[in-house]
Amino acid sequence: FAVTTDRIGRILSPEFKGAGHAVTWLSPEYGEDGLPKAESQRSVLETVTKLSDQGKLLSAYTPTYGGIAEGVMKMAFGNGIGFAFAEPRSLNELFGYAYGSFVLEFKPGEDAVGMPLGNTTETDELTWRGEALTLTELLTAYESTLEPIYPCNIDQDAAEIPAFAAPADKWPTPRIKSLKPRVLIPV
């Protein structure tokens, strides 16, 4: 597997890229055990790969414990882009487990594949059935849970951080160019 610039250009990050974009949910079929069916999962993965290869996607996220709602929230946090959910989505759909599925943001003008979730917005809020929460409120609640234990929002002085430079020609070179093992212990 060789890494080429072509492959690197197709890497998708999870944050929303702009307002007015269609967002869908592409999900496999689930069995009685609540796990994705193998053939359906393969089809979903092939579809996402094909859409990515064709350059139709702007971002993609795989939902985890918080389901689609958590995924959309985290995608919105990335660039501070809001989201308006489509009307027929229930709370069970939004917060239920969605393993093996994808939340996809499509480029403008592209035919969206999957179940429509809604659209990205210019406002910095998530909207569902006329109710809205600002991204600032959500981010504060999200980060403040463990803030007393693991502080991440630390006030910083406005001092400039000096650049660190380590030119390669200034470092001493080792005398031994390569190690030659004398003993091999198979484990």
PDB file of C-alpha atoms in Angstrom:
ATOM      1  CA  PHE A   1       0.000   0.000   0.000  1.00  0.00           C
ATOM      2  CA  ALA A   2       1.741   3.132  -1.174  1.00  0.00           C
ATOM      3  CA  VAL A   3       0.744   6.544   0.119  1.00  0.00           C
ATOM      4  CA  THR A   4       0.382   8.923  -2.776  1.00  0.00           C
ATOM      5  CA  THR A   5      -0.594  12.569  -2.918  1.00  0.00           C
ATOM      6  CA  ASP A   6      -3.786  11.443  -4.684  1.00  0.00           C
ATOM      7  CA  ARG A   7      -4.823   9.404  -1.615  1.00  0.00           C
ATOM      8  CA  ILE A   8      -3.812  12.174   0.773  1.00  0.00           C
ATOM      9  CA  GLY A   9      -6.040  14.620  -1.096  1.00  0.00           C
ATOM     10  CA  ARG A  10      -9.053  12.353  -0.459  1.00  0.00           C
ATOM     11  CA  ILE A  11      -8.728  12.307   3.338  1.00  0.00           C
ATOM     12  CA  LEU A  12     -11.938  13.496   4.995  1.00  0.00           C
ATOM     13  CA  SER A  13     -11.940  15.292   8.321  1.00  0.00           C
ATOM     14  CA  PRO A  14     -15.051  15.248  10.522  1.00  0.00           C
ATOM     15  CA  GLU A  15     -15.824  18.975  10.968  1.00  0.00           C
ATOM     16  CA  PHE A  16     -18.482  20.746   8.882  1.00  0.00           C
ATOM     17  CA  LYS A  17     -16.930  22.822   6.096  1.00  0.00           C
ATOM     18  CA  GLY A  18     -19.599  25.433   5.365  1.00  0.00           C
ATOM     19  CA  ALA A  19     -23.216  26.544   5.572  1.00  0.00           C
ATOM     20  CA  GLY A  20     -25.999  25.358   3.289  1.00  0.00           C
ATOM     21  CA  HIS A  21     -24.702  21.829   2.777  1.00  0.00           C
ATOM     22  CA  ALA A  22     -26.867  18.705   2.859  1.00  0.00           C
ATOM     23  CA  VAL A  23     -26.053  16.226   5.616  1.00  0.00           C
ATOM     24  CA  THR A  24     -27.221  12.615   5.513  1.00  0.00           C
ATOM     25  CA  TRP A  25     -27.027   9.456   7.578  1.00  0.00           C
ATOM     26  CA  LEU A  26     -25.866   6.325   5.767  1.00  0.00           C
ATOM     27  CA  SER A  27     -26.606   3.285   7.894  1.00  0.00           C
ATOM     28  CA  PRO A  28     -26.333  -0.484   7.410  1.00  0.00           C
ATOM     29  CA  GLU A  29     -29.115  -2.932   8.248  1.00  0.00           C
ATOM     30  CA  TYR A  30     -28.969  -4.250  11.798  1.00  0.00           C
ATOM     31  CA  GLY A  31     -29.625  -7.808  12.922  1.00  0.00           C
ATOM     32  CA  GLU A  32     -31.626  -8.946  15.948  1.00  0.00           C
ATOM     33  CA  ASP A  33     -28.461  -8.668  18.040  1.00  0.00           C
ATOM     34  CA  GLY A  34     -28.224  -4.942  17.249  1.00  0.00           C
ATOM     35  CA  LEU A  35     -25.072  -5.363  15.182  1.00  0.00           C
ATOM     36  CA  PRO A  36     -24.693  -4.427  11.508  1.00  0.00           C
ATOM     37  CA  LYS A  37     -25.259  -7.227   9.005  1.00  0.00           C
ATOM     38  CA  ALA A  38     -21.997  -8.026   7.219  1.00  0.00           C
ATOM     39  CA  GLU A  39     -23.134  -7.564   3.590  1.00  0.00           C
ATOM     40  CA  SER A  40     -24.987  -4.371   4.433  1.00  0.00           C
ATOM     41  CA  GLN A  41     -21.945  -3.008   6.274  1.00  0.00           C
ATOM     42  CA  ARG A  42     -19.732  -3.834   3.305  1.00  0.00           C
ATOM     43  CA  SER A  43     -22.148  -1.975   1.011  1.00  0.00           C
ATOM     44  CA  VAL A  44     -22.093   1.115   3.264  1.00  0.00           C
ATOM     45  CA  LEU A  45     -18.294   1.142   3.342  1.00  0.00           C
ATOM     46  CA  GLU A  46     -18.087   0.738  -0.443  1.00  0.00           C
ATOM     47  CA  THR A  47     -20.584   3.582  -0.925  1.00  0.00           C
ATOM     48  CA  VAL A  48     -18.648   5.959   1.337  1.00  0.00           C
ATOM     49  CA  THR A  49     -15.383   5.041  -0.396  1.00  0.00           C
ATOM     50  CA  LYS A  50     -16.938   5.632  -3.813  1.00  0.00           C
ATOM     51  CA  LEU A  51     -18.417   9.012  -2.775  1.00  0.00           C
ATOM     52  CA  SER A  52     -15.071  10.064  -1.315  1.00  0.00           C
ATOM     53  CA  ASP A  53     -13.154   8.945  -4.410  1.00  0.00           C
ATOM     54  CA  GLN A  54     -15.546  10.940  -6.604  1.00  0.00           C
ATOM     55  CA  GLY A  55     -14.953  14.059  -4.489  1.00  0.00           C
ATOM     56  CA  LYS A  56     -18.613  14.461  -3.505  1.00  0.00           C
ATOM     57  CA  LEU A  57     -18.070  14.586   0.259  1.00  0.00           C
ATOM     58  CA  LEU A  58     -16.782  17.438   2.397  1.00  0.00           C
ATOM     59  CA  SER A  59     -16.752  15.638   5.743  1.00  0.00           C
ATOM     60  CA  ALA A  60     -17.644  12.318   7.331  1.00  0.00           C
ATOM     61  CA  TYR A  61     -18.140  11.131  10.910  1.00  0.00           C
ATOM     62  CA  THR A  62     -18.845   7.715  12.394  1.00  0.00           C
ATOM     63  CA  PRO A  63     -21.289   7.967  15.328  1.00  0.00           C
ATOM     64  CA  THR A  64     -20.314   6.435  18.674  1.00  0.00           C
ATOM     65  CA  TYR A  65     -22.008   6.276  22.103  1.00  0.00           C
ATOM     66  CA  GLY A  66     -24.057   9.463  21.678  1.00  0.00           C
ATOM     67  CA  GLY A  67     -25.392   8.440  18.281  1.00  0.00           C
ATOM     68  CA  ILE A  68     -26.088  10.816  15.423  1.00  0.00           C
ATOM     69  CA  ALA A  69     -26.766  13.780  17.735  1.00  0.00           C
ATOM     70  CA  GLU A  70     -23.296  13.568  19.285  1.00  0.00           C
ATOM     71  CA  GLY A  71     -21.724  13.221  15.842  1.00  0.00           C
ATOM     72  CA  VAL A  72     -23.499  16.298  14.484  1.00  0.00           C
ATOM     73  CA  MET A  73     -22.574  18.274  17.612  1.00  0.00           C
ATOM     74  CA  LYS A  74     -18.879  17.409  17.280  1.00  0.00           C
ATOM     75  CA  MET A  75     -18.931  18.127  13.546  1.00  0.00           C
ATOM     76  CA  ALA A  76     -20.437  21.558  14.293  1.00  0.00           C
ATOM     77  CA  PHE A  77     -17.832  22.339  16.990  1.00  0.00           C
ATOM     78  CA  GLY A  78     -14.952  21.997  14.520  1.00  0.00           C
ATOM     79  CA  ASN A  79     -15.525  25.209  12.547  1.00  0.00           C
ATOM     80  CA  GLY A  80     -18.396  26.730  14.529  1.00  0.00           C
ATOM     81  CA  ILE A  81     -20.951  25.910  11.822  1.00  0.00           C
ATOM     82  CA  GLY A  82     -24.543  25.360  12.937  1.00  0.00           C
ATOM     83  CA  PHE A  83     -26.981  22.655  11.923  1.00  0.00           C
ATOM     84  CA  ALA A  84     -30.754  22.384  11.485  1.00  0.00           C
ATOM     85  CA  PHE A  85     -32.180  18.871  11.823  1.00  0.00           C
ATOM     86  CA  ALA A  86     -34.856  17.741   9.366  1.00  0.00           C
ATOM     87  CA  GLU A  87     -38.305  17.430  10.953  1.00  0.00           C
ATOM     88  CA  PRO A  88     -39.064  13.687  10.992  1.00  0.00           C
ATOM     89  CA  ARG A  89     -36.062  12.693  13.141  1.00  0.00           C
ATOM     90  CA  SER A  90     -37.033  11.270  16.547  1.00  0.00           C
ATOM     91  CA  LEU A  91     -34.909  11.407  19.698  1.00  0.00           C
ATOM     92  CA  ASN A  92     -34.480   7.620  19.547  1.00  0.00           C
ATOM     93  CA  GLU A  93     -33.022   7.937  16.045  1.00  0.00           C
ATOM     94  CA  LEU A  94     -30.782  10.833  17.021  1.00  0.00           C
ATOM     95  CA  PHE A  95     -29.406   9.446  20.286  1.00  0.00           C
ATOM     96  CA  GLY A  96     -29.585   5.680  19.637  1.00  0.00           C
ATOM     97  CA  TYR A  97     -26.557   3.572  18.818  1.00  0.00           C
ATOM     98  CA  ALA A  98     -25.599   3.842  15.160  1.00  0.00           C
ATOM     99  CA  TYR A  99     -22.506   1.674  14.928  1.00  0.00           C
ATOM    100  CA  GLY A 100     -21.166   1.142  11.440  1.00  0.00           C
ATOM    101  CA  SER A 101     -23.007   4.156  10.059  1.00  0.00           C
ATOM    102  CA  PHE A 102     -21.766   7.497   8.725  1.00  0.00           C
ATOM    103  CA  VAL A 103     -22.893  11.117   8.980  1.00  0.00           C
ATOM    104  CA  LEU A 104     -21.916  12.678   5.631  1.00  0.00           C
ATOM    105  CA  GLU A 105     -21.682  16.319   4.530  1.00  0.00           C
ATOM    106  CA  PHE A 106     -22.040  16.704   0.770  1.00  0.00           C
ATOM    107  CA  LYS A 107     -20.617  19.357  -1.512  1.00  0.00           C
ATOM    108  CA  PRO A 108     -23.221  21.829  -2.821  1.00  0.00           C
ATOM    109  CA  GLY A 109     -24.975  20.559  -5.955  1.00  0.00           C
ATOM    110  CA  GLU A 110     -24.135  16.891  -5.334  1.00  0.00           C
ATOM    111  CA  ASP A 111     -26.883  14.288  -5.056  1.00  0.00           C
ATOM    112  CA  ALA A 112     -26.965  13.286  -1.386  1.00  0.00           C
ATOM    113  CA  VAL A 113     -26.996   9.567  -0.587  1.00  0.00           C
ATOM    114  CA  GLY A 114     -28.586   8.206   2.577  1.00  0.00           C
ATOM    115  CA  MET A 115     -31.332   9.367   4.925  1.00  0.00           C
ATOM    116  CA  PRO A 116     -31.507  13.198   5.033  1.00  0.00           C
ATOM    117  CA  LEU A 117     -30.587  14.566   8.475  1.00  0.00           C
ATOM    118  CA  GLY A 118     -30.746  18.275   7.704  1.00  0.00           C
ATOM    119  CA  ASN A 119     -28.516  21.125   6.559  1.00  0.00           C
ATOM    120  CA  THR A 120     -25.589  23.106   7.891  1.00  0.00           C
ATOM    121  CA  THR A 121     -26.392  26.731   8.770  1.00  0.00           C
ATOM    122  CA  GLU A 122     -24.581  30.050   9.186  1.00  0.00           C
ATOM    123  CA  THR A 123     -25.874  30.438  12.732  1.00  0.00           C
ATOM    124  CA  ASP A 124     -23.810  28.977  15.552  1.00  0.00           C
ATOM    125  CA  GLU A 125     -26.584  26.775  16.907  1.00  0.00           C
ATOM    126  CA  LEU A 126     -28.107  23.328  16.601  1.00  0.00           C
ATOM    127  CA  THR A 127     -31.832  23.403  15.830  1.00  0.00           C
ATOM    128  CA  TRP A 128     -34.354  20.590  16.289  1.00  0.00           C
ATOM    129  CA  ARG A 129     -38.139  21.056  15.969  1.00  0.00           C
ATOM    130  CA  GLY A 130     -37.948  24.791  16.620  1.00  0.00           C
ATOM    131  CA  GLU A 131     -35.702  24.499  19.665  1.00  0.00           C
ATOM    132  CA  ALA A 132     -32.121  25.723  19.486  1.00  0.00           C
ATOM    133  CA  LEU A 133     -28.940  25.457  21.537  1.00  0.00           C
ATOM    134  CA  THR A 134     -25.931  27.600  20.773  1.00  0.00           C
ATOM    135  CA  LEU A 135     -22.640  25.890  20.106  1.00  0.00           C
ATOM    136  CA  THR A 136     -21.091  27.965  22.908  1.00  0.00           C
ATOM    137  CA  GLU A 137     -23.600  26.559  25.426  1.00  0.00           C
ATOM    138  CA  LEU A 138     -23.020  23.025  24.223  1.00  0.00           C
ATOM    139  CA  LEU A 139     -19.238  23.317  24.166  1.00  0.00           C
ATOM    140  CA  THR A 140     -19.192  24.780  27.680  1.00  0.00           C
ATOM    141  CA  ALA A 141     -21.353  21.918  28.992  1.00  0.00           C
ATOM    142  CA  TYR A 142     -19.293  19.358  27.082  1.00  0.00           C
ATOM    143  CA  GLU A 143     -15.919  20.598  28.336  1.00  0.00           C
ATOM    144  CA  SER A 144     -16.930  21.568  31.889  1.00  0.00           C
ATOM    145  CA  THR A 145     -17.861  18.045  32.984  1.00  0.00           C
ATOM    146  CA  LEU A 146     -14.268  17.013  33.704  1.00  0.00           C
ATOM    147  CA  GLU A 147     -12.771  20.509  33.973  1.00  0.00           C
ATOM    148  CA  PRO A 148     -12.296  20.326  37.794  1.00  0.00           C
ATOM    149  CA  ILE A 149     -10.406  17.031  37.443  1.00  0.00           C
ATOM    150  CA  TYR A 150      -8.554  17.534  34.157  1.00  0.00           C
ATOM    151  CA  PRO A 151      -8.383  21.277  33.456  1.00  0.00           C
ATOM    152  CA  CYS A 152      -8.064  22.085  29.757  1.00  0.00           C
ATOM    153  CA  ASN A 153      -9.269  25.697  29.739  1.00  0.00           C
ATOM    154  CA  ILE A 154      -6.258  27.297  31.399  1.00  0.00           C
ATOM    155  CA  ASP A 155      -5.752  31.063  31.288  1.00  0.00           C
ATOM    156  CA  GLN A 156      -2.566  31.770  29.371  1.00  0.00           C
ATOM    157  CA  ASP A 157      -0.371  34.837  29.491  1.00  0.00           C
ATOM    158  CA  ALA A 158      -0.188  36.737  26.244  1.00  0.00           C
ATOM    159  CA  ALA A 159       3.575  36.139  26.152  1.00  0.00           C
ATOM    160  CA  GLU A 160       5.077  35.076  22.878  1.00  0.00           C
ATOM    161  CA  ILE A 161       6.323  31.501  22.763  1.00  0.00           C
ATOM    162  CA  PRO A 162       9.833  31.324  21.309  1.00  0.00           C
ATOM    163  CA  ALA A 163      10.359  29.135  18.271  1.00  0.00           C
ATOM    164  CA  PHE A 164      12.461  26.028  18.814  1.00  0.00           C
ATOM    165  CA  ALA A 165      14.939  25.197  16.088  1.00  0.00           C
ATOM    166  CA  ALA A 166      17.105  22.096  15.966  1.00  0.00           C
ATOM    167  CA  PRO A 167      19.243  22.082  12.841  1.00  0.00           C
ATOM    168  CA  ALA A 168      20.236  18.559  11.879  1.00  0.00           C
ATOM    169  CA  ASP A 169      23.877  19.473  11.214  1.00  0.00           C
ATOM    170  CA  LYS A 170      24.399  20.614  14.840  1.00  0.00           C
ATOM    171  CA  TRP A 171      23.557  17.247  16.403  1.00  0.00           C
ATOM    172  CA  PRO A 172      26.398  14.795  17.061  1.00  0.00           C
ATOM    173  CA  THR A 173      26.281  11.625  15.012  1.00  0.00           C
ATOM    174  CA  PRO A 174      26.635   8.246  16.725  1.00  0.00           C
ATOM    175  CA  ARG A 175      29.882   6.306  16.276  1.00  0.00           C
ATOM    176  CA  ILE A 176      28.028   3.083  15.619  1.00  0.00           C
ATOM    177  CA  LYS A 177      26.081   3.383  12.383  1.00  0.00           C
ATOM    178  CA  SER A 178      23.957   0.272  12.939  1.00  0.00           C
ATOM    179  CA  LEU A 179      23.607  -2.233  15.714  1.00  0.00           C
ATOM    180  CA  LYS A 180      24.578  -5.842  15.118  1.00  0.00           C
ATOM    181  CA  PRO A 181      22.667  -8.140  17.453  1.00  0.00           C
ATOM    182  CA  ARG A 182      24.688 -10.887  19.119  1.00  0.00           C
ATOM    183  CA  VAL A 183      21.765 -12.824  20.562  1.00  0.00           C
ATOM    184  CA  LEU A 184      18.250 -13.482  19.290  1.00  0.00           C
ATOM    185  CA  ILE A 185      15.574 -14.472  21.782  1.00  0.00           C
ATOM    186  CA  PRO A 186      12.405 -15.620  19.998  1.00  0.00           C
ATOM    187  CA  VAL A 187       9.269 -14.907  22.008  1.00  0.00           C
TER     188      VAL A 187
END
